[in-house]
Amino acid sequence: MVSLTRHIFEQQCLQPDGTEEFFTIMNRIVSGGKRIARALREAGLTGSLGVTDTKNVHGEQVQYLDARANEFFVEAFQDSGIVQLVVSEEMEEPFPVAAAKGAGKYAVFFDPLDGSSNIDVNAPLGSIFSIHCLDPNGRFLKPGCEQVAAGYLLYGAGTILVYTCGAGVHQFTLDPMAGEFFLSASNVQIPSRGKTYSVNEGNSYKWSKDMNEAVVYFRNDDKATGRPYSLRYTGCLVADVHRVLVKGGLYLYPGEVQKPEGKLRLMYEAAPLSFVVEQAGGLGSTGVERISTIHPKTPHQCVPLIIGSREDVEVVERFLSRE
Ligand code: AHG
Ligand code: MN
Ligand code: MN
């Protein structure tokens, strides 16, 4: 049994400067994640379901557990001396957590609770994280290909943590009795094609004709190419992308004609999940460009996301690049 603590310790040696800082950051993410897992397990007993009276920067009603999850992660990094900034879906401005101004060379981006519409129905939820190294001039908005590490926690039937720091994708499962994560799959590889597509098809009237035709392609019957694909959609990006990572297929949250940037967030949803999926041999794309090469302009910017098995994502790219 390889514990996550030991695994992170070994992986830190792969970091360019091989310092203990990576070990510390990852351990703090793990401790924040464990607190969230517990809060979710007990939510029905502790009266912590339901919504707050605030909206986040995306105009979405913040649920009580969104706010709690955000607090757990912020507390995890507070005064670490290593992390200078945290950027979260639930905070409009990047939040300085270092004790002294300018201290700490890392920025951590996170979606503290992903799939919030599942909170009240005991369906899967996740947390997503992305670690960047700040430039000497303090620049923290960098393309996904420069991430130091990224991953997610998935709070499902069990709690798992999946991460990469550029040396493969590794999955750990929480042993609730021991309070420790143990390795449950190493060097995960995504199949080059799958059997499922995952998309909120109720939005199809808002998509372009090409996008509609791409999705219809996966529904069409063609035995030779393994179609039709089955539809799977939980409403939790982490859960849907994890299914794709393990079994193959694709997840889509397309841009819309009236809202070309779509709904999902580059820095704490699309980029970290693309880093994981590409480390496993898959692809993360907007449909016209790779997610990992986008130069971000703002912390909360949105991008269309088509992610999963390489060949399946490339099918969509071909539909969207037709003249
Ligand atoms: P969040 O709960 O962090 O706001 O993210 C919700 C995201 C994602 O988890 C999911 O795939 C998608 O939004 C669901 O959106 P729709 O309800 O529009 O399908
Ligand atoms: Mn989310
Ligand atoms: Mn969220």
Coordinates of C-alpha atoms and ligand atoms in Angstrom, one line a residue:
M1 CA 0.0 0.0 0.0
V2 CA 1.6 3.3 -1.1
S3 CA 0.2 6.2 0.8
L4 CA -0.4 9.6 -1.0
T5 CA 2.0 11.2 1.5
R6 CA 4.8 8.9 0.4
H7 CA 3.9 9.3 -3.3
I8 CA 4.0 13.1 -3.1
F9 CA 7.3 12.9 -1.2
E10 CA 8.8 10.9 -4.1
Q11 CA 7.3 13.1 -6.8
Q12 CA 8.7 16.2 -5.3
C13 CA 12.1 15.0 -6.4
L14 CA 10.9 15.4 -10.0
Q15 CA 10.2 19.1 -9.5
P16 CA 12.7 21.4 -11.2
D17 CA 14.1 22.7 -7.8
G18 CA 13.3 19.5 -5.9
T19 CA 12.3 21.4 -2.8
E20 CA 9.9 20.5 0.0
E21 CA 7.5 23.2 -1.1
F22 CA 5.6 20.9 -3.5
F23 CA 5.2 18.4 -0.7
T24 CA 3.8 21.0 1.6
I25 CA 1.4 22.5 -0.9
M26 CA 0.0 19.0 -1.9
N27 CA -0.4 18.0 1.7
R28 CA -2.4 21.2 2.4
I29 CA -4.6 20.5 -0.6
V30 CA -5.1 16.9 0.8
S31 CA -6.1 18.2 4.3
G32 CA -8.5 20.7 2.8
G33 CA -10.0 17.9 0.7
K34 CA -10.5 15.7 3.7
R35 CA -12.3 18.4 5.6
I36 CA -14.6 18.9 2.6
A37 CA -15.2 15.1 2.2
R38 CA -16.3 15.0 5.9
A39 CA -18.5 18.1 5.6
L40 CA -20.3 16.5 2.6
R41 CA -20.8 13.2 4.4
E42 CA -22.4 14.9 7.4
A43 CA -24.2 17.7 5.6
G44 CA -27.6 16.1 6.1
L45 CA -27.1 15.9 9.8
T46 CA -25.4 19.2 10.4
G47 CA -28.0 21.4 8.7
S48 CA -25.5 22.6 6.2
L49 CA -27.5 22.1 3.0
G50 CA -29.1 25.0 1.1
V51 CA -28.1 28.3 -0.3
T52 CA -26.5 31.5 1.1
D53 CA -27.8 34.9 0.2
T54 CA -24.8 35.8 -2.0
K55 CA -23.9 35.3 -5.7
N56 CA -20.4 34.6 -7.0
V57 CA -18.5 36.4 -9.7
H58 CA -20.3 34.2 -12.3
G59 CA -23.7 35.3 -11.0
E60 CA -24.4 31.9 -9.5
Q61 CA -26.2 31.5 -6.1
V62 CA -23.5 30.3 -3.6
Q63 CA -24.6 27.3 -1.6
Y64 CA -23.5 27.0 2.0
L65 CA -21.2 24.1 1.2
D66 CA -19.6 26.1 -1.7
A67 CA -18.6 28.7 0.9
R68 CA -17.4 26.2 3.5
A69 CA -15.3 24.3 0.9
N70 CA -13.8 27.6 -0.1
E71 CA -12.9 28.4 3.5
F72 CA -11.3 25.0 4.0
F73 CA -8.9 25.6 1.1
V74 CA -8.1 29.2 2.0
E75 CA -7.4 28.1 5.6
A76 CA -5.2 25.3 4.3
F77 CA -2.9 27.8 2.6
Q78 CA -3.1 30.6 5.1
D79 CA 0.3 31.7 6.2
S80 CA 2.0 28.8 4.5
G81 CA 4.8 31.1 3.4
I82 CA 4.9 29.1 0.2
V83 CA 1.6 30.1 -1.5
Q84 CA 1.3 33.8 -2.2
L85 CA -2.1 33.8 -3.9
V86 CA -5.2 31.7 -4.1
V87 CA -7.7 32.2 -6.9
S88 CA -11.1 30.6 -6.4
E89 CA -14.4 30.4 -8.2
E90 CA -15.9 31.7 -4.9
M91 CA -13.7 34.8 -4.6
E92 CA -13.9 37.7 -7.0
E93 CA -10.3 38.8 -6.5
P94 CA -7.1 36.8 -6.2
F95 CA -6.7 36.4 -2.4
P96 CA -3.2 37.0 -0.9
V97 CA -2.6 34.3 1.8
A98 CA 1.1 34.8 2.4
A99 CA 2.0 36.4 5.8
A100 CA 4.4 38.9 4.2
K101 CA 3.7 40.6 0.9
G102 CA 5.6 39.0 -1.9
A103 CA 6.4 35.9 0.2
G104 CA 5.7 32.5 -1.4
K105 CA 6.4 31.7 -5.0
Y106 CA 3.2 29.7 -5.8
A107 CA -0.3 30.5 -6.8
V108 CA -3.0 27.9 -6.3
F109 CA -6.3 28.0 -8.4
F110 CA -9.3 26.0 -7.3
D111 CA -12.9 25.2 -7.8
P112 CA -13.6 24.4 -4.1
L113 CA -16.9 22.5 -4.9
D114 CA -17.7 21.4 -8.4
G115 CA -21.1 20.2 -9.4
S116 CA -23.0 22.2 -6.7
S117 CA -26.4 21.4 -8.1
N118 CA -25.8 17.9 -6.8
I119 CA -25.4 19.0 -3.2
D120 CA -29.0 18.6 -2.2
V121 CA -29.5 15.2 -3.9
N122 CA -26.4 13.4 -2.5
A123 CA -25.0 13.0 -6.0
P124 CA -21.2 13.2 -6.8
L125 CA -19.2 16.4 -6.2
G126 CA -15.6 17.3 -6.7
S127 CA -12.9 19.8 -6.0
I128 CA -10.3 20.9 -8.7
F129 CA -6.9 22.4 -8.1
S130 CA -4.1 23.8 -10.2
I131 CA -0.7 24.9 -9.0
H132 CA 1.4 27.6 -10.8
C133 CA 4.8 29.1 -10.0
L134 CA 4.7 32.9 -10.0
D135 CA 7.2 34.7 -12.3
P136 CA 9.8 36.9 -10.5
N137 CA 7.6 39.9 -11.6
G138 CA 4.6 38.4 -9.9
R139 CA 2.7 37.3 -13.0
F140 CA 0.4 34.5 -12.0
L141 CA -1.9 34.1 -15.0
K142 CA 0.0 31.5 -17.1
P143 CA -1.0 29.0 -19.8
G144 CA -2.0 25.5 -18.6
C145 CA 1.2 23.9 -20.1
E146 CA 3.1 25.7 -17.3
Q147 CA 1.2 24.2 -14.4
V148 CA 3.4 22.6 -11.8
A149 CA 0.7 20.2 -10.8
A150 CA -3.1 19.7 -11.1
G151 CA -5.8 17.4 -10.1
Y152 CA -9.1 16.8 -8.4
L153 CA -10.9 15.1 -5.6
L154 CA -14.1 13.2 -6.4
Y155 CA -16.5 12.8 -3.5
G156 CA -18.6 9.8 -4.8
A157 CA -19.3 6.4 -3.3
G158 CA -15.8 6.7 -2.1
T159 CA -13.5 9.7 -2.0
I160 CA -10.6 9.7 -4.5
L161 CA -7.8 12.1 -5.4
V162 CA -6.3 12.1 -8.9
Y163 CA -3.2 14.2 -9.7
T164 CA -0.4 14.8 -12.0
C165 CA 2.8 16.9 -11.7
G166 CA 3.9 16.1 -15.3
A167 CA 5.0 12.5 -14.6
G168 CA 1.8 10.5 -15.3
V169 CA -1.6 10.4 -13.6
H170 CA -2.1 8.7 -10.3
Q171 CA -5.2 7.9 -8.4
F172 CA -5.6 7.5 -4.7
T173 CA -8.6 6.3 -2.6
L174 CA -9.3 7.6 0.9
D175 CA -9.4 5.0 3.6
P176 CA -11.9 6.7 6.0
M177 CA -10.7 4.6 9.0
A178 CA -7.1 5.4 8.5
G179 CA -7.7 9.0 7.4
E180 CA -5.2 8.5 4.6
F181 CA -5.3 8.2 0.8
F182 CA -3.6 5.1 -0.7
L183 CA -2.6 4.5 -4.3
S184 CA -5.4 2.8 -6.3
A185 CA -4.2 3.3 -9.9
S186 CA -0.9 4.5 -11.2
N187 CA 0.1 5.8 -14.6
V188 CA -3.6 5.9 -15.7
Q189 CA -4.0 5.8 -19.5
I190 CA -7.1 6.9 -21.2
P191 CA -8.4 4.7 -24.1
S192 CA -7.9 6.4 -27.5
R193 CA -11.7 6.1 -28.1
G194 CA -14.7 5.4 -25.8
K195 CA -18.3 4.4 -25.8
T196 CA -19.9 7.4 -24.1
Y197 CA -20.4 11.1 -24.6
S198 CA -21.2 13.5 -21.8
V199 CA -23.0 16.8 -22.5
N200 CA -26.0 18.8 -21.3
E201 CA -28.0 18.2 -24.5
G202 CA -30.8 20.4 -23.2
N203 CA -28.6 23.3 -24.3
S204 CA -28.3 22.1 -27.9
Y205 CA -30.7 24.8 -29.3
K206 CA -28.0 27.4 -28.2
W207 CA -25.1 25.7 -30.1
S208 CA -23.9 26.3 -33.7
K209 CA -25.0 24.0 -36.5
D210 CA -21.5 22.4 -36.6
M211 CA -21.6 21.7 -32.9
N212 CA -25.0 20.1 -33.1
E213 CA -23.8 17.9 -36.0
A214 CA -20.8 16.8 -34.0
V215 CA -22.9 15.6 -31.2
V216 CA -25.4 13.9 -33.5
Y217 CA -22.4 12.0 -35.0
F218 CA -21.9 10.2 -31.7
R219 CA -25.6 9.3 -31.6
N220 CA -25.6 7.8 -35.1
D221 CA -25.6 4.1 -35.6
D222 CA -22.4 2.8 -37.2
K223 CA -21.2 -0.5 -35.9
A224 CA -17.8 -0.2 -37.6
T225 CA -16.9 2.9 -35.5
G226 CA -18.7 1.7 -32.3
R227 CA -21.6 4.0 -32.6
P228 CA -24.0 5.0 -31.2
Y229 CA -22.3 6.1 -28.0
S230 CA -24.3 6.1 -24.8
L231 CA -25.0 9.4 -23.0
R232 CA -23.7 9.8 -19.4
Y233 CA -24.1 13.2 -17.6
T234 CA -24.0 13.7 -13.8
G235 CA -23.9 17.5 -13.8
C236 CA -20.6 17.3 -12.0
L237 CA -17.7 18.0 -14.3
V238 CA -15.2 16.1 -12.1
A239 CA -17.3 13.0 -12.1
D240 CA -18.0 13.1 -15.8
V241 CA -14.3 13.7 -16.7
H242 CA -13.2 11.0 -14.3
R243 CA -15.5 8.5 -16.1
V244 CA -13.9 9.5 -19.3
L245 CA -10.4 9.2 -17.9
V246 CA -11.1 5.7 -16.7
K247 CA -13.3 4.4 -19.5
G248 CA -12.7 6.7 -22.5
G249 CA -15.2 8.8 -24.4
L250 CA -15.7 12.6 -24.3
Y251 CA -17.1 15.4 -22.2
L252 CA -18.3 18.6 -23.8
Y253 CA -19.4 22.0 -22.5
P254 CA -19.6 23.8 -25.8
G255 CA -19.7 27.6 -26.4
E256 CA -23.0 29.0 -27.5
V257 CA -23.9 31.2 -30.4
Q258 CA -24.8 34.0 -28.0
K259 CA -22.1 33.1 -25.5
P260 CA -19.1 31.8 -27.4
E261 CA -16.9 31.4 -24.3
G262 CA -19.3 28.9 -22.8
K263 CA -19.7 28.3 -19.1
L264 CA -16.6 26.5 -17.7
R265 CA -13.7 28.3 -16.2
L266 CA -10.2 28.1 -17.8
M267 CA -8.0 28.4 -14.7
Y268 CA -9.7 26.2 -12.2
E269 CA -11.7 23.8 -14.4
A270 CA -10.6 23.4 -18.0
A271 CA -6.8 23.8 -17.6
P272 CA -6.2 21.5 -14.7
L273 CA -8.5 18.8 -16.1
S274 CA -6.8 19.1 -19.4
F275 CA -3.4 18.7 -17.8
V276 CA -4.6 15.5 -16.2
V277 CA -6.3 14.1 -19.3
E278 CA -3.4 14.9 -21.6
Q279 CA -0.9 13.3 -19.1
A280 CA -3.0 10.2 -19.5
G281 CA -2.8 10.4 -23.3
G282 CA -6.1 12.2 -24.0
L283 CA -6.8 15.7 -25.3
G284 CA -8.4 18.9 -23.9
S285 CA -9.6 21.4 -26.5
T286 CA -11.9 24.3 -27.1
G287 CA -12.8 22.6 -30.4
V288 CA -10.5 24.9 -32.3
E289 CA -7.4 25.2 -30.0
R290 CA -5.7 23.3 -27.2
I291 CA -6.7 24.4 -23.8
S292 CA -3.1 24.1 -22.5
T293 CA -1.8 26.8 -24.9
I294 CA -4.4 29.5 -24.1
H295 CA -2.8 32.6 -22.6
P296 CA -5.3 33.6 -19.9
K297 CA -6.4 37.2 -19.7
T298 CA -8.5 37.2 -16.5
P299 CA -8.6 34.8 -13.5
H300 CA -12.3 33.9 -14.1
Q301 CA -12.4 33.7 -17.9
C302 CA -14.5 31.0 -19.5
V303 CA -13.7 28.7 -22.4
P304 CA -15.6 26.0 -24.3
L305 CA -14.4 22.5 -23.2
I306 CA -14.2 19.3 -25.2
I307 CA -12.1 16.8 -23.4
G308 CA -11.4 13.1 -23.3
S309 CA -10.2 10.3 -25.6
R310 CA -7.9 11.8 -28.2
E311 CA -9.7 10.4 -31.3
D312 CA -13.1 11.3 -30.0
V313 CA -12.1 14.9 -29.3
E314 CA -10.5 15.2 -32.7
V315 CA -13.8 14.2 -34.3
V316 CA -15.4 17.3 -32.8
E317 CA -12.5 19.4 -33.8
R318 CA -13.0 18.3 -37.4
F319 CA -16.7 19.2 -37.4
L320 CA -15.8 22.7 -36.0
S321 CA -13.0 23.3 -38.5
R322 CA -15.1 22.6 -41.6
E323 CA -15.2 25.5 -44.2
Ligands
AHG1 P1 -19.8 24.5 -10.3 O1 -20.7 23.7 -9.4 O2 -18.4 24.6 -9.8 O3 -20.3 25.9 -10.6 O4 -19.6 23.8 -11.7 C1 -20.7 23.4 -12.4 C2 -20.3 22.9 -13.7 C3 -19.8 21.5 -13.9 O5 -19.6 20.8 -12.7 C4 -20.9 20.8 -14.6 O6 -20.4 19.9 -15.6 C5 -21.7 21.9 -15.3 O7 -21.4 23.1 -14.6 C6 -23.1 21.6 -15.2 O8 -23.8 22.7 -15.8 P2 -25.2 22.5 -16.4 O9 -26.1 22.4 -15.2 O10 -25.4 23.8 -17.2 O11 -25.2 21.3 -17.3
MN2 MN -17.1 23.7 -11.3
MN3 MN -17.7 25.3 -7.9

